[in-house]
Coordinates of C-alpha atoms and ligand atoms in Angstrom, one line a residue:
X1168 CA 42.2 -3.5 33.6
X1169 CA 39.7 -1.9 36.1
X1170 CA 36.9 -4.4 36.8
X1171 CA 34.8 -2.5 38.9
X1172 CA 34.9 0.8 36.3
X1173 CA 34.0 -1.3 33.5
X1174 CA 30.8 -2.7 34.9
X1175 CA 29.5 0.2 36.0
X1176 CA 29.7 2.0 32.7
X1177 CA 28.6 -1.0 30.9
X1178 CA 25.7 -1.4 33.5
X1179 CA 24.5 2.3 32.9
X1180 CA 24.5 1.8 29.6
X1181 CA 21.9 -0.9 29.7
X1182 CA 19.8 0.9 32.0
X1183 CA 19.2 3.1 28.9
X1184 CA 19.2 0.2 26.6
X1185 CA 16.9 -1.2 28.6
X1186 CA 14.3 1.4 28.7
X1187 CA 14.1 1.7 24.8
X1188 CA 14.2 -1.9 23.9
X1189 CA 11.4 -4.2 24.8
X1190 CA 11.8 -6.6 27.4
X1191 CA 12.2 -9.3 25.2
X1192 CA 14.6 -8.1 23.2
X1193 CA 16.3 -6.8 26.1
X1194 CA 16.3 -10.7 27.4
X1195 CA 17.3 -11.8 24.8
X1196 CA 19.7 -10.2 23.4
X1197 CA 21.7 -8.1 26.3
X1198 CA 21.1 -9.9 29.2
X1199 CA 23.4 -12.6 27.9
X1200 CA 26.6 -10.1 27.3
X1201 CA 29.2 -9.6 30.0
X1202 CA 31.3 -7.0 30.1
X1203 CA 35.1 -8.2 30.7
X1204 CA 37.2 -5.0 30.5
X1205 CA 37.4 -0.9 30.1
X1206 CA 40.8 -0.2 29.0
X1207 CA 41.0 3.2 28.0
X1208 CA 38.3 3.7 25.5
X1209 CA 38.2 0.0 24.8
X1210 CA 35.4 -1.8 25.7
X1211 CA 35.3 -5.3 25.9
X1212 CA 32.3 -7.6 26.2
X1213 CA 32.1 -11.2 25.5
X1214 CA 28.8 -12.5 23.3
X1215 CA 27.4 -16.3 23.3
X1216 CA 28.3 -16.6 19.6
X1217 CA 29.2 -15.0 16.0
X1218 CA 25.6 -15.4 15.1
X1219 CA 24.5 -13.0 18.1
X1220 CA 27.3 -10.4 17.4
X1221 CA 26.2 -10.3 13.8
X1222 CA 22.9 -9.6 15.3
X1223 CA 23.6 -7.0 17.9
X1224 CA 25.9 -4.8 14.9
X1225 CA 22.9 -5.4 12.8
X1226 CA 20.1 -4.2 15.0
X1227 CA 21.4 -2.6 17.9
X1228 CA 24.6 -1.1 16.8
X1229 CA 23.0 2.4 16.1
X1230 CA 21.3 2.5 19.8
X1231 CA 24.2 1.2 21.5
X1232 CA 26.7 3.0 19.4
X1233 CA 25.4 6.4 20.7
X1234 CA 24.8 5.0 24.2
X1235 CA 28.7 3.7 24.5
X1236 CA 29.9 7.1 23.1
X1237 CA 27.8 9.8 25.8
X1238 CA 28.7 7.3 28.7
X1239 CA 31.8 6.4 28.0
X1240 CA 32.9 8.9 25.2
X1241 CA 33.4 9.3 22.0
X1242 CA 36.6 8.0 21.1
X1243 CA 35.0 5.0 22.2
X1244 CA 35.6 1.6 20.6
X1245 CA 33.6 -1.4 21.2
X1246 CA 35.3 -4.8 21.4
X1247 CA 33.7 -8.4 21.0
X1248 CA 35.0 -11.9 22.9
X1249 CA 33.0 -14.2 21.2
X1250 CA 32.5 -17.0 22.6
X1251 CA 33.4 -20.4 20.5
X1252 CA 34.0 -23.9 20.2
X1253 CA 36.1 -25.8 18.0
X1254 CA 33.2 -27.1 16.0
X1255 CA 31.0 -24.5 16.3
X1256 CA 30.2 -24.5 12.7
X1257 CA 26.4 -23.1 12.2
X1258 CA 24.8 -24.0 8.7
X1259 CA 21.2 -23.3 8.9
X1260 CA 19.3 -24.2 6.9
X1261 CA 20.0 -27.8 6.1
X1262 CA 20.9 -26.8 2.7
X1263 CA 24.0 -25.7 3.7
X1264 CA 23.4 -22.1 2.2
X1265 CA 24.6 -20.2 5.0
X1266 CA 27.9 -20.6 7.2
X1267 CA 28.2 -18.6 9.9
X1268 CA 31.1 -19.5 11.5
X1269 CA 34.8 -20.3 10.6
X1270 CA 35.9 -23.5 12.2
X1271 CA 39.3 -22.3 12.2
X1272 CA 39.0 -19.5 14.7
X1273 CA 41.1 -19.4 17.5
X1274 CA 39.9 -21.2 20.8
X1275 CA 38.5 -19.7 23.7
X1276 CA 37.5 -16.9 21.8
X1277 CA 37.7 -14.6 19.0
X1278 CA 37.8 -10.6 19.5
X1279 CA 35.9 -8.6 16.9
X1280 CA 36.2 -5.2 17.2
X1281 CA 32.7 -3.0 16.2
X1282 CA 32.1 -0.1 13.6
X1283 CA 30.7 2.4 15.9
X1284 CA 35.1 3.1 16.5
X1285 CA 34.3 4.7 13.0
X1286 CA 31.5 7.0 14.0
X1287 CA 30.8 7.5 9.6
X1288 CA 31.0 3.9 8.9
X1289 CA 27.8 2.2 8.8
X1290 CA 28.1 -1.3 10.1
X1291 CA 29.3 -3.3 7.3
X1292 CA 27.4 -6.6 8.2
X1293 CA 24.9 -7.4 5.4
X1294 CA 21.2 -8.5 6.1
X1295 CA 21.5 -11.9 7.0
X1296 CA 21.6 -13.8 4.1
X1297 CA 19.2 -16.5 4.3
X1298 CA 17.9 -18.9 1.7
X1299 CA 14.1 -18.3 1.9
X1300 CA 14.1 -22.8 1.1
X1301 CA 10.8 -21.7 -1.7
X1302 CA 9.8 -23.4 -4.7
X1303 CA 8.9 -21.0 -7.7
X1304 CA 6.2 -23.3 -8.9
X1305 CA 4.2 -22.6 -6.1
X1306 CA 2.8 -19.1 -6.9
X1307 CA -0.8 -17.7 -6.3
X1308 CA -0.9 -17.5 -9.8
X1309 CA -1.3 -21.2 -10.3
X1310 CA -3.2 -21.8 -7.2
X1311 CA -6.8 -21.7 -8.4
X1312 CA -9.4 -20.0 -6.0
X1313 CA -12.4 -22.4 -5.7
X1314 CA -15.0 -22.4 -2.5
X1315 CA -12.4 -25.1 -0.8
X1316 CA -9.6 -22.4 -0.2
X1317 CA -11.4 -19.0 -0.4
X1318 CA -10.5 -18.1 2.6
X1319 CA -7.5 -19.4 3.1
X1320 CA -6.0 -18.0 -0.1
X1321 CA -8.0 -14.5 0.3
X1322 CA -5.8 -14.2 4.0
X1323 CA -2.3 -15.6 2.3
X1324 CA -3.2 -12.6 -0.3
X1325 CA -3.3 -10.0 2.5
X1326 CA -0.5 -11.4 4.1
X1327 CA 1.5 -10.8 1.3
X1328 CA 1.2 -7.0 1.3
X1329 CA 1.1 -6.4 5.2
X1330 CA 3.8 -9.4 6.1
X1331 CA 3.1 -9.5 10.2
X1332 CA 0.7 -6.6 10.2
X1333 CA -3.0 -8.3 9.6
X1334 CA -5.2 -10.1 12.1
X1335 CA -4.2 -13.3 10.4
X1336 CA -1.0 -13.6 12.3
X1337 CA -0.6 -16.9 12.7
X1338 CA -2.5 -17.8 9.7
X1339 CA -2.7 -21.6 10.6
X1340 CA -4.0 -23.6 7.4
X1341 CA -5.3 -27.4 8.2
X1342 CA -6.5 -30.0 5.7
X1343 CA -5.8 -33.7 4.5
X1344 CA -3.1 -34.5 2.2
X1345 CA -3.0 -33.4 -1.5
X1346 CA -5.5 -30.4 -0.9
X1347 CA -2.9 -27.6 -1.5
X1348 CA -1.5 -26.6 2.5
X1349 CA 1.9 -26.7 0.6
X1350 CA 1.3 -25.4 -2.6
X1351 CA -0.4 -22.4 -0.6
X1352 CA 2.4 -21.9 2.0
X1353 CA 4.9 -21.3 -0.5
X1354 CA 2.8 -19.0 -2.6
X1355 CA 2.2 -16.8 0.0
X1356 CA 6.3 -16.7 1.2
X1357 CA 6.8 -16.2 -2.6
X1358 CA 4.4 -13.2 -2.5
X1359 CA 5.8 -11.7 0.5
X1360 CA 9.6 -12.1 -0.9
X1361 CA 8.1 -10.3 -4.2
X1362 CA 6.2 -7.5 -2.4
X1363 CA 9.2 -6.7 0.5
X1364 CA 12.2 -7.9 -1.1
X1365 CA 14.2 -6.8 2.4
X1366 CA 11.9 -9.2 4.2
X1367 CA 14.1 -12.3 5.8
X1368 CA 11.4 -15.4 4.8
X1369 CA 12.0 -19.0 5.6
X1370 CA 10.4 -22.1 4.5
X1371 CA 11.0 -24.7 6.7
X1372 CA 9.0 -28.8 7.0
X1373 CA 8.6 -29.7 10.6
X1374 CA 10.7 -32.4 9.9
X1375 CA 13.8 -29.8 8.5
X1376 CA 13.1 -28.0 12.2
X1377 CA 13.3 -31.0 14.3
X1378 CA 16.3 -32.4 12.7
X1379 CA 18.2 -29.1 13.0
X1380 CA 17.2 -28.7 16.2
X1381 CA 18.3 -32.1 17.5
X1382 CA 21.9 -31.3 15.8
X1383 CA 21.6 -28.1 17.6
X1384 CA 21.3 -30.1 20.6
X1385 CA 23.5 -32.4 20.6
X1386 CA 26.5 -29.9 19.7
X1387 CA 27.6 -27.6 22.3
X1388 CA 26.4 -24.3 22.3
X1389 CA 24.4 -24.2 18.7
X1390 CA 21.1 -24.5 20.5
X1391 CA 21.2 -20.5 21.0
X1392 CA 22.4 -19.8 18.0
X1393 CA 19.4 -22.4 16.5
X1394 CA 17.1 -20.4 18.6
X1395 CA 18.3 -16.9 17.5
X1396 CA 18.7 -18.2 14.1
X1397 CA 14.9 -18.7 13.7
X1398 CA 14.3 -15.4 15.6
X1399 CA 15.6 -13.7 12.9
X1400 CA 13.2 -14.4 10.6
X1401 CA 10.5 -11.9 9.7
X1402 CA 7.8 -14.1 7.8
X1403 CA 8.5 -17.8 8.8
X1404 CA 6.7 -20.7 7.6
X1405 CA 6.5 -23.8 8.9
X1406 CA 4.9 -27.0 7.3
X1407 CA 3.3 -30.1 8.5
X1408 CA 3.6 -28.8 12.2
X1409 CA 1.6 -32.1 13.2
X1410 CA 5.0 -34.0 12.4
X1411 CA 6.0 -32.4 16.2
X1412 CA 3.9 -34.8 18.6
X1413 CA 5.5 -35.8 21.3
X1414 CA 8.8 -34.0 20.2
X1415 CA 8.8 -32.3 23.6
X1416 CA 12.8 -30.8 23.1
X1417 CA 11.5 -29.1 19.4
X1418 CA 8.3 -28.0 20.7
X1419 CA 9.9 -25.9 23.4
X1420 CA 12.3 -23.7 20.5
X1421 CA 9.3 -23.5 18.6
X1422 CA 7.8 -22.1 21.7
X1423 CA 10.6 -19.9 22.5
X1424 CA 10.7 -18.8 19.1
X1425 CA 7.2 -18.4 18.1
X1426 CA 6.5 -15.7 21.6
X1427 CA 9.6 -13.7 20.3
X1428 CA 8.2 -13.1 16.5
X1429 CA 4.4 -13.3 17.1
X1430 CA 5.6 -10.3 19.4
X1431 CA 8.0 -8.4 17.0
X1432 CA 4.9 -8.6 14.5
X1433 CA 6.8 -11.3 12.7
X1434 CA 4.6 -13.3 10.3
X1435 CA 4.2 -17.0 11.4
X1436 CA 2.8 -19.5 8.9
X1437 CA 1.8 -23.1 10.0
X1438 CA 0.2 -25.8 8.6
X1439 CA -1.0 -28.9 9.6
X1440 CA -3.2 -32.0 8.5
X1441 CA -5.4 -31.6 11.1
X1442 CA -7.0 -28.8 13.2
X1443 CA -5.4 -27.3 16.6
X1444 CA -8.2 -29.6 18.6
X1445 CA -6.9 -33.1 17.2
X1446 CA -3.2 -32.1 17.3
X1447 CA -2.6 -34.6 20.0
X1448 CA 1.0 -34.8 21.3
X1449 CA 1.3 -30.9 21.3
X1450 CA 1.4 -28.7 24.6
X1451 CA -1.5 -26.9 25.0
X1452 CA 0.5 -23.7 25.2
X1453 CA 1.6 -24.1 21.9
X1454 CA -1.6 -24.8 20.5
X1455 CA -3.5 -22.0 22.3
X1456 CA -1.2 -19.4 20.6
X1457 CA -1.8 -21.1 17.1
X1458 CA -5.7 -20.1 18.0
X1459 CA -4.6 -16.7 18.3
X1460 CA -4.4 -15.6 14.5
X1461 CA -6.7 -17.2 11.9
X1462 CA -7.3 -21.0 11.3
X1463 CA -8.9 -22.1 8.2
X1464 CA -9.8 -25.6 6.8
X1465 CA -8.4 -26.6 3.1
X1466 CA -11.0 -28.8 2.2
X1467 CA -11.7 -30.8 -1.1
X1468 CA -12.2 -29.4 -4.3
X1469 CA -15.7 -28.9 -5.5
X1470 CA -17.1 -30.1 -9.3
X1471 CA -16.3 -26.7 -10.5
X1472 CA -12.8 -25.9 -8.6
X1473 CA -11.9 -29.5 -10.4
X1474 CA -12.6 -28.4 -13.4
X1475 CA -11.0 -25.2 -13.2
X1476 CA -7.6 -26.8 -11.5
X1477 CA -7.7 -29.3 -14.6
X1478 CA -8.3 -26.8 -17.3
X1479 CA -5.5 -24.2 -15.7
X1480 CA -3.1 -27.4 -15.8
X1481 CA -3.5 -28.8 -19.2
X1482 CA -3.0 -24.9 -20.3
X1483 CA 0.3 -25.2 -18.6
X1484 CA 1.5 -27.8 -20.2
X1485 CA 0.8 -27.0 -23.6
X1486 CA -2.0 -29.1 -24.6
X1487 CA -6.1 -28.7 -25.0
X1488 CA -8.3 -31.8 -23.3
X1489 CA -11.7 -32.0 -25.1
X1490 CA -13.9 -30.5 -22.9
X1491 CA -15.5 -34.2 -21.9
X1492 CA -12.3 -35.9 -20.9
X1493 CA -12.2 -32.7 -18.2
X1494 CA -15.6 -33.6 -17.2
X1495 CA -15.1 -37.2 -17.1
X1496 CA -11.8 -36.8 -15.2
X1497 CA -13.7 -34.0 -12.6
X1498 CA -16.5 -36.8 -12.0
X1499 CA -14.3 -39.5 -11.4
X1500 CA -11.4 -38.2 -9.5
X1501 CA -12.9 -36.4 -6.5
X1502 CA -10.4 -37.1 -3.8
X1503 CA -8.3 -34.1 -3.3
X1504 CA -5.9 -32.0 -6.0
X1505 CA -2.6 -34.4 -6.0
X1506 CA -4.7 -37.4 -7.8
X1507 CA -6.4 -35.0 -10.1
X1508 CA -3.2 -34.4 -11.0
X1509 CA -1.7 -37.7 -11.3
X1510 CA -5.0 -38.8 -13.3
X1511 CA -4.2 -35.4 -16.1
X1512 CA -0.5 -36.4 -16.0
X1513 CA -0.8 -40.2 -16.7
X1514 CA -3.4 -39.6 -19.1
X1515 CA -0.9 -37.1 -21.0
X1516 CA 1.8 -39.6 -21.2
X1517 CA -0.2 -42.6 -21.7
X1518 CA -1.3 -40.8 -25.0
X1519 CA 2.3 -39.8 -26.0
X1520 CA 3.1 -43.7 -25.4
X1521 CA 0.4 -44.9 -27.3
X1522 CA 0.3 -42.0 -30.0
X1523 CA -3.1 -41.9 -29.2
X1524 CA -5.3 -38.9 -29.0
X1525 CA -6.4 -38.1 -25.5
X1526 CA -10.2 -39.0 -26.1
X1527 CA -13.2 -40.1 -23.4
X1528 CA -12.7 -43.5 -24.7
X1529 CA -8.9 -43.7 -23.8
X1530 CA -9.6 -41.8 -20.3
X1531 CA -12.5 -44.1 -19.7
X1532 CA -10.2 -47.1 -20.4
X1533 CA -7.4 -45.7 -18.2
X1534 CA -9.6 -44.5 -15.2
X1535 CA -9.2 -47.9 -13.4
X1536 CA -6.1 -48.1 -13.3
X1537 CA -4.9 -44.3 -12.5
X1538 CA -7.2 -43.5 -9.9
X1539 CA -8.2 -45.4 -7.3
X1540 CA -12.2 -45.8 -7.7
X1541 CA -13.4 -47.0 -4.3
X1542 CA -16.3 -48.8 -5.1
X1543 CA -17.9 -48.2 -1.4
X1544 CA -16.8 -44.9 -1.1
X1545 CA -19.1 -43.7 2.4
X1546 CA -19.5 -40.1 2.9
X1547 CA -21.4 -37.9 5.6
X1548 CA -24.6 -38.2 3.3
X1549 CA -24.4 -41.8 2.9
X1550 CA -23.9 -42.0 6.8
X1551 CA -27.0 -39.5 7.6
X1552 CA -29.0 -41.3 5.2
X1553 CA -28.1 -44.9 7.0
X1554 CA -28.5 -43.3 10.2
X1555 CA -32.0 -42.0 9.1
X1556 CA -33.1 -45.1 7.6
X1557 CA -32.0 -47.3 10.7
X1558 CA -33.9 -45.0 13.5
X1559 CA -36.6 -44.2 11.4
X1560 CA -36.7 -40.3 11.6
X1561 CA -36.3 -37.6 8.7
X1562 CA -32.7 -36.0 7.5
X1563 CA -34.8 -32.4 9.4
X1564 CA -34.7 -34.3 12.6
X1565 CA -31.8 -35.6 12.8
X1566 CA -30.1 -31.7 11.8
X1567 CA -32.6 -30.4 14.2
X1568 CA -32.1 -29.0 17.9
X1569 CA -34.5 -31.4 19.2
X1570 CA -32.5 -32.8 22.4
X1571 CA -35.1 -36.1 22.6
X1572 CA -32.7 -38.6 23.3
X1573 CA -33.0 -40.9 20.6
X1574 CA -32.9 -38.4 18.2
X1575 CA -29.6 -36.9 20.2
X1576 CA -28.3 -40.4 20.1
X1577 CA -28.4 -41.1 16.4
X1578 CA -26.9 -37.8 15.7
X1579 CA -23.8 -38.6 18.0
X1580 CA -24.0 -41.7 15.9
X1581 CA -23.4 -40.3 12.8
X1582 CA -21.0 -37.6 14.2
X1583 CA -18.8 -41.0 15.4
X1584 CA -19.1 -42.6 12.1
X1585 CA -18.4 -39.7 10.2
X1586 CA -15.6 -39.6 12.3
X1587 CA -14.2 -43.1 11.9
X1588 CA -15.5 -43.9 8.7
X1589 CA -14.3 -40.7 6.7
X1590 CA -11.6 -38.4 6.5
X1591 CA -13.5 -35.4 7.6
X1592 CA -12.7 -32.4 9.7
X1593 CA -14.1 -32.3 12.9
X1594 CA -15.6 -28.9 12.0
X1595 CA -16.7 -29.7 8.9
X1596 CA -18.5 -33.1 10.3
X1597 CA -20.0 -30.6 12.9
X1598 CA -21.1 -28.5 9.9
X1599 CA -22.9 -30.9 7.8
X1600 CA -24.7 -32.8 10.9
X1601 CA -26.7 -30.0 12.8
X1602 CA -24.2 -26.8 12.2
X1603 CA -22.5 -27.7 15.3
X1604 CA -18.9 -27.0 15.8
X1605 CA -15.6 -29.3 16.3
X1606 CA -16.5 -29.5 20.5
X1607 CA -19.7 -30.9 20.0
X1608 CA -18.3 -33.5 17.7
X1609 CA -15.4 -34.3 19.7
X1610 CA -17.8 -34.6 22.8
X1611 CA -20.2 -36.8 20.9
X1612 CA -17.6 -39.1 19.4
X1613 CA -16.3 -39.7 22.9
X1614 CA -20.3 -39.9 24.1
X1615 CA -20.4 -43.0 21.7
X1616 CA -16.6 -44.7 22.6
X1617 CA -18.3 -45.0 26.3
X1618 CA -22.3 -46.3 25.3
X1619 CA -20.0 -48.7 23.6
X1620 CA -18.6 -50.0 26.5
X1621 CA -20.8 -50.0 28.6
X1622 CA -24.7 -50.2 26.6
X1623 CA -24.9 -53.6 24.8
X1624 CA -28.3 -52.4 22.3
X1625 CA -26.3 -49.5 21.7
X1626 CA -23.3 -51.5 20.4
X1627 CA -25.6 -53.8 18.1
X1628 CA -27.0 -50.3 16.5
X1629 CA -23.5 -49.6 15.8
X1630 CA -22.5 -52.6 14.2
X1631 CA -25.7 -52.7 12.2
X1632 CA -25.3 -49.5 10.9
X1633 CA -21.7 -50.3 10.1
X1634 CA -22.1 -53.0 8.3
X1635 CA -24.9 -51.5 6.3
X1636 CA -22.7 -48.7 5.4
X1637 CA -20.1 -51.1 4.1
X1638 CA -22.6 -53.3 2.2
X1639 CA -24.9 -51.9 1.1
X1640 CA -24.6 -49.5 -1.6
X1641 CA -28.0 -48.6 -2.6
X1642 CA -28.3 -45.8 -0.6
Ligands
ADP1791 P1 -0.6 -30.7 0.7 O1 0.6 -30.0 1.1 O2 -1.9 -30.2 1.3 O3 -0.5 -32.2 0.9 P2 0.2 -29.8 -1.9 O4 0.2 -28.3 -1.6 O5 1.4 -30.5 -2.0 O6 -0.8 -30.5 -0.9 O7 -0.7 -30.0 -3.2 C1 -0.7 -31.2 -4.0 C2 -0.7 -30.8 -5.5 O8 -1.9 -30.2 -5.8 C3 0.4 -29.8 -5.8 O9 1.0 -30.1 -7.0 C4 -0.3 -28.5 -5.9 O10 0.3 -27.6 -6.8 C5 -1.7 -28.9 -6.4 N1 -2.7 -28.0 -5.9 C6 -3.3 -28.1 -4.7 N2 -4.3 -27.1 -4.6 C7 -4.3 -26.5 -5.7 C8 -5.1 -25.4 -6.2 N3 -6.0 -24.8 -5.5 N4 -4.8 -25.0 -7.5 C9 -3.9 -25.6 -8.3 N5 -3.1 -26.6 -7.8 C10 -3.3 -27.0 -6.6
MG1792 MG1 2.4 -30.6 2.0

């Protein structure tokens, strides 16, 4: 063995590695390898895992194939030490799909010797084969356009055909539960999967992320191969991302992960049930790179979209609702998609139970109890009109610019309530009182928290308006 030989050969090699890769992948991927011996024309180096040898033969192999054979020479052959553990058993995802390692290898490490010894051989690793975790039901198809997703599904459509290579990149979809963020998700990592079958996609919860990465953690050594894992990934989506507050460890390979695709023009995904400015509990550098593709808001259904998302589901499963039960059923269920669904399924199968006919009459008896009907139900208009009634102005005043500071302080008003009292977007509260934007809300709600505290009139208008707002319903 000739120490010194080897890593001088090995190190001129990366010099010309290094000047054709990117940094990053350069970091990633070559700065870890050390070369161990030049025997001859063998070269040995030892790799962190099995995971990042299959990588290196997979992506690299061609580049550092020819590299190896004018530096070294062209008998050469390339050996691999990889580096193990007894129980270095990677199965990612959590389904179990996918084991990269044998357990029963031999300890300290495993030698694998590369295809570039047979300079006609391709590499004879296959393309990762991942499990892309995606639910077929989910398809653009049956996800019905309506003005509460236009956007949103109009970007997941261009997605699909240019996977990485749109401005939408992350495409970070927000919006309260039931309004479609999965449904949509899926659709477009379905569409991608149907338009570049060679494209590595991954579904993943925030919950399936965290819980992989804390095994990764607490094994030895699998928190690189986690981290490479999800680098490998060309279109990766990842849902309910506000499940990661205050996970500080997950946060950081998300992190790590996110900088390497976003900068391989990788497609990143993410949805959450609220918008980047009230994701408490997540670092700032993290949310600042979500800002950098598109965000749009999922927001509920109007009359119309209900309509249309209960006629294409009755369609689907085989039956035709008289055109009144669909109206009755799009006045009465208005809270977002999921009940609009429960309300069409329970009304299907309280009719098979009964042998009744699906009529108005049976969906008017029913309504009560499969929807929840909230009596009191205060929206933004209720609040406005409250607010208005209370200070004694006009709806035109209180949307105005006016700064008079009455007028400045029943807006913030009805920003706060809006706030408290409904489950509205910050944006979209900012929208329907004065076109202003999430800041000004956010600023206005905090505005109120300290009059509270400290102006005792300001308090009573508060809890007058409040209480009017939950009593009384006349307005
Ligand atoms: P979220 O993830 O936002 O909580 P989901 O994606 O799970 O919501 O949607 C709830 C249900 O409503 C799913 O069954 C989904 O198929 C359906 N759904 C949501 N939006 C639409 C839509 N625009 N068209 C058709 N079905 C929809
Ligand atoms: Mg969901």
């Amino acid at each position: 063995m000739n120490g010194m030989a080897d890593t001088s050969k090995w190190t001129e090699c990366m010099s010309v590695v290094r000047d054709i890769l990117s940094p990053e992948q350069y970091r990633i991927w070559f700065e870890p390898i050390k070369a161990v011996s030049l025997e001859g024309m063998d070269l040995t180096i030892e790799v962190p895992s099995e995971f990042f040898r299959e990588y290196i033969e997979e992506h690299f192999i061609d580049l550092l194939g020819r590299t190896l054979k004018r530096v070294i020479g062209p008998q050469v052959r390339l050996i691999y030490n990889v580096r193990v553990t007894k129980d270095s058993t990677v199965t990612y995802p959590a389904n179990g799909k996918k084991d990269l390692r044998n357990p029963e290898v031999p300890i300290p490490a495993e030698q694998v010797i590369s295809s570039i010894s047979d300079p006609y051989v391709i590499p004879g690793l296959q393309r990762l084969n991942i499990d892309p975790n995606l639910n077929p039901i989910y398809t653009f198809d049956n996800f019905i356009q309506g003005s509460c997703n236009i956007l949103a599904r109009a970007a997941g459509l261009q997605i699909a055909e240019k996977p990485g290579n749109t401005s939408f990149n992350p495409l970070f979809v927000f919006g309260g539960p039931g309004l479609g963020k999965t449904h949509l998700a899926q659709a477009i990592g379905i569409a991608v999967k149907d338009r570049h079958p060679e494209q590595v996609v991954l579904y993943v919860t925030a919950n399936q992320f965290v819980s992989q990465f804390i095994d990764a953690v607490t094994v030895k050594n699998k928190l690189n191969d986690f981290i490479h894992y999800y680098q490998s990934i060309d279109t990766l989506i990842i849902d309910d991302i506000h499940e990661f507050a205050e996970k500080k460890g997950s946060q950081n390979a998300l992190f790590q992960i996110f900088n390497h695709l976003h900068q391989l023009g990788k497609q990143l995904i993410l949805t959450s049930d609220r918008s980047p400015v009230e994701l408490q509990g997540l670092e700032t550098r993290l949310l600042s790179r979500f800002k950098w593709g598109l965000t749009t808001e999922l927001t509920v259904p109007d009359y119309e979209t209900r309509i249309s998302i209960l006629e294409s589901k009755s369609f689907r499963e085989g039956i035709t609702l008289p055109a009144e039960v669909i109206d009755f059923l799009a006045q009465k269920v208005t809270g977002n998609v999921r009940e609009l669904e429960g309300a069409l399924v329970s009304l299907m199968a309280n009719a098979t139970l009964t042998h009744k006919k699906i009529s108005l009459s049976l969906a008017e008896e029913l309504i009560g109890k499969i929807v929840h009907v909230p009596k009191n139900d205060i929206s933004i208009t209720r609040i406005k009109k409250t607010v208005c009634s209370y200070f004694n102005i006009t709806d035109e005043i209180l949307l105005s610019n006016t700064r008079k500071r009455e007028v400045v302080q029943a807006r913030q008003i009805a920003m706060y309530l809006s706030r408290s009292l409904t489950s509205t977007s910050l944006d979209s509260i900012g929208a329907q009182i004065g076109g202003k934007n999430h800041a000004t809300v956010l600023y206005a709600c905090n505005t109120v928290c300290d009059l509270m505290d400290t102006d005792k009139s300001f308090r009573q208008y508060l809890s007058d308006i409040e209480r009017i707002l939950k009593t009384d319903t006349t307005l």
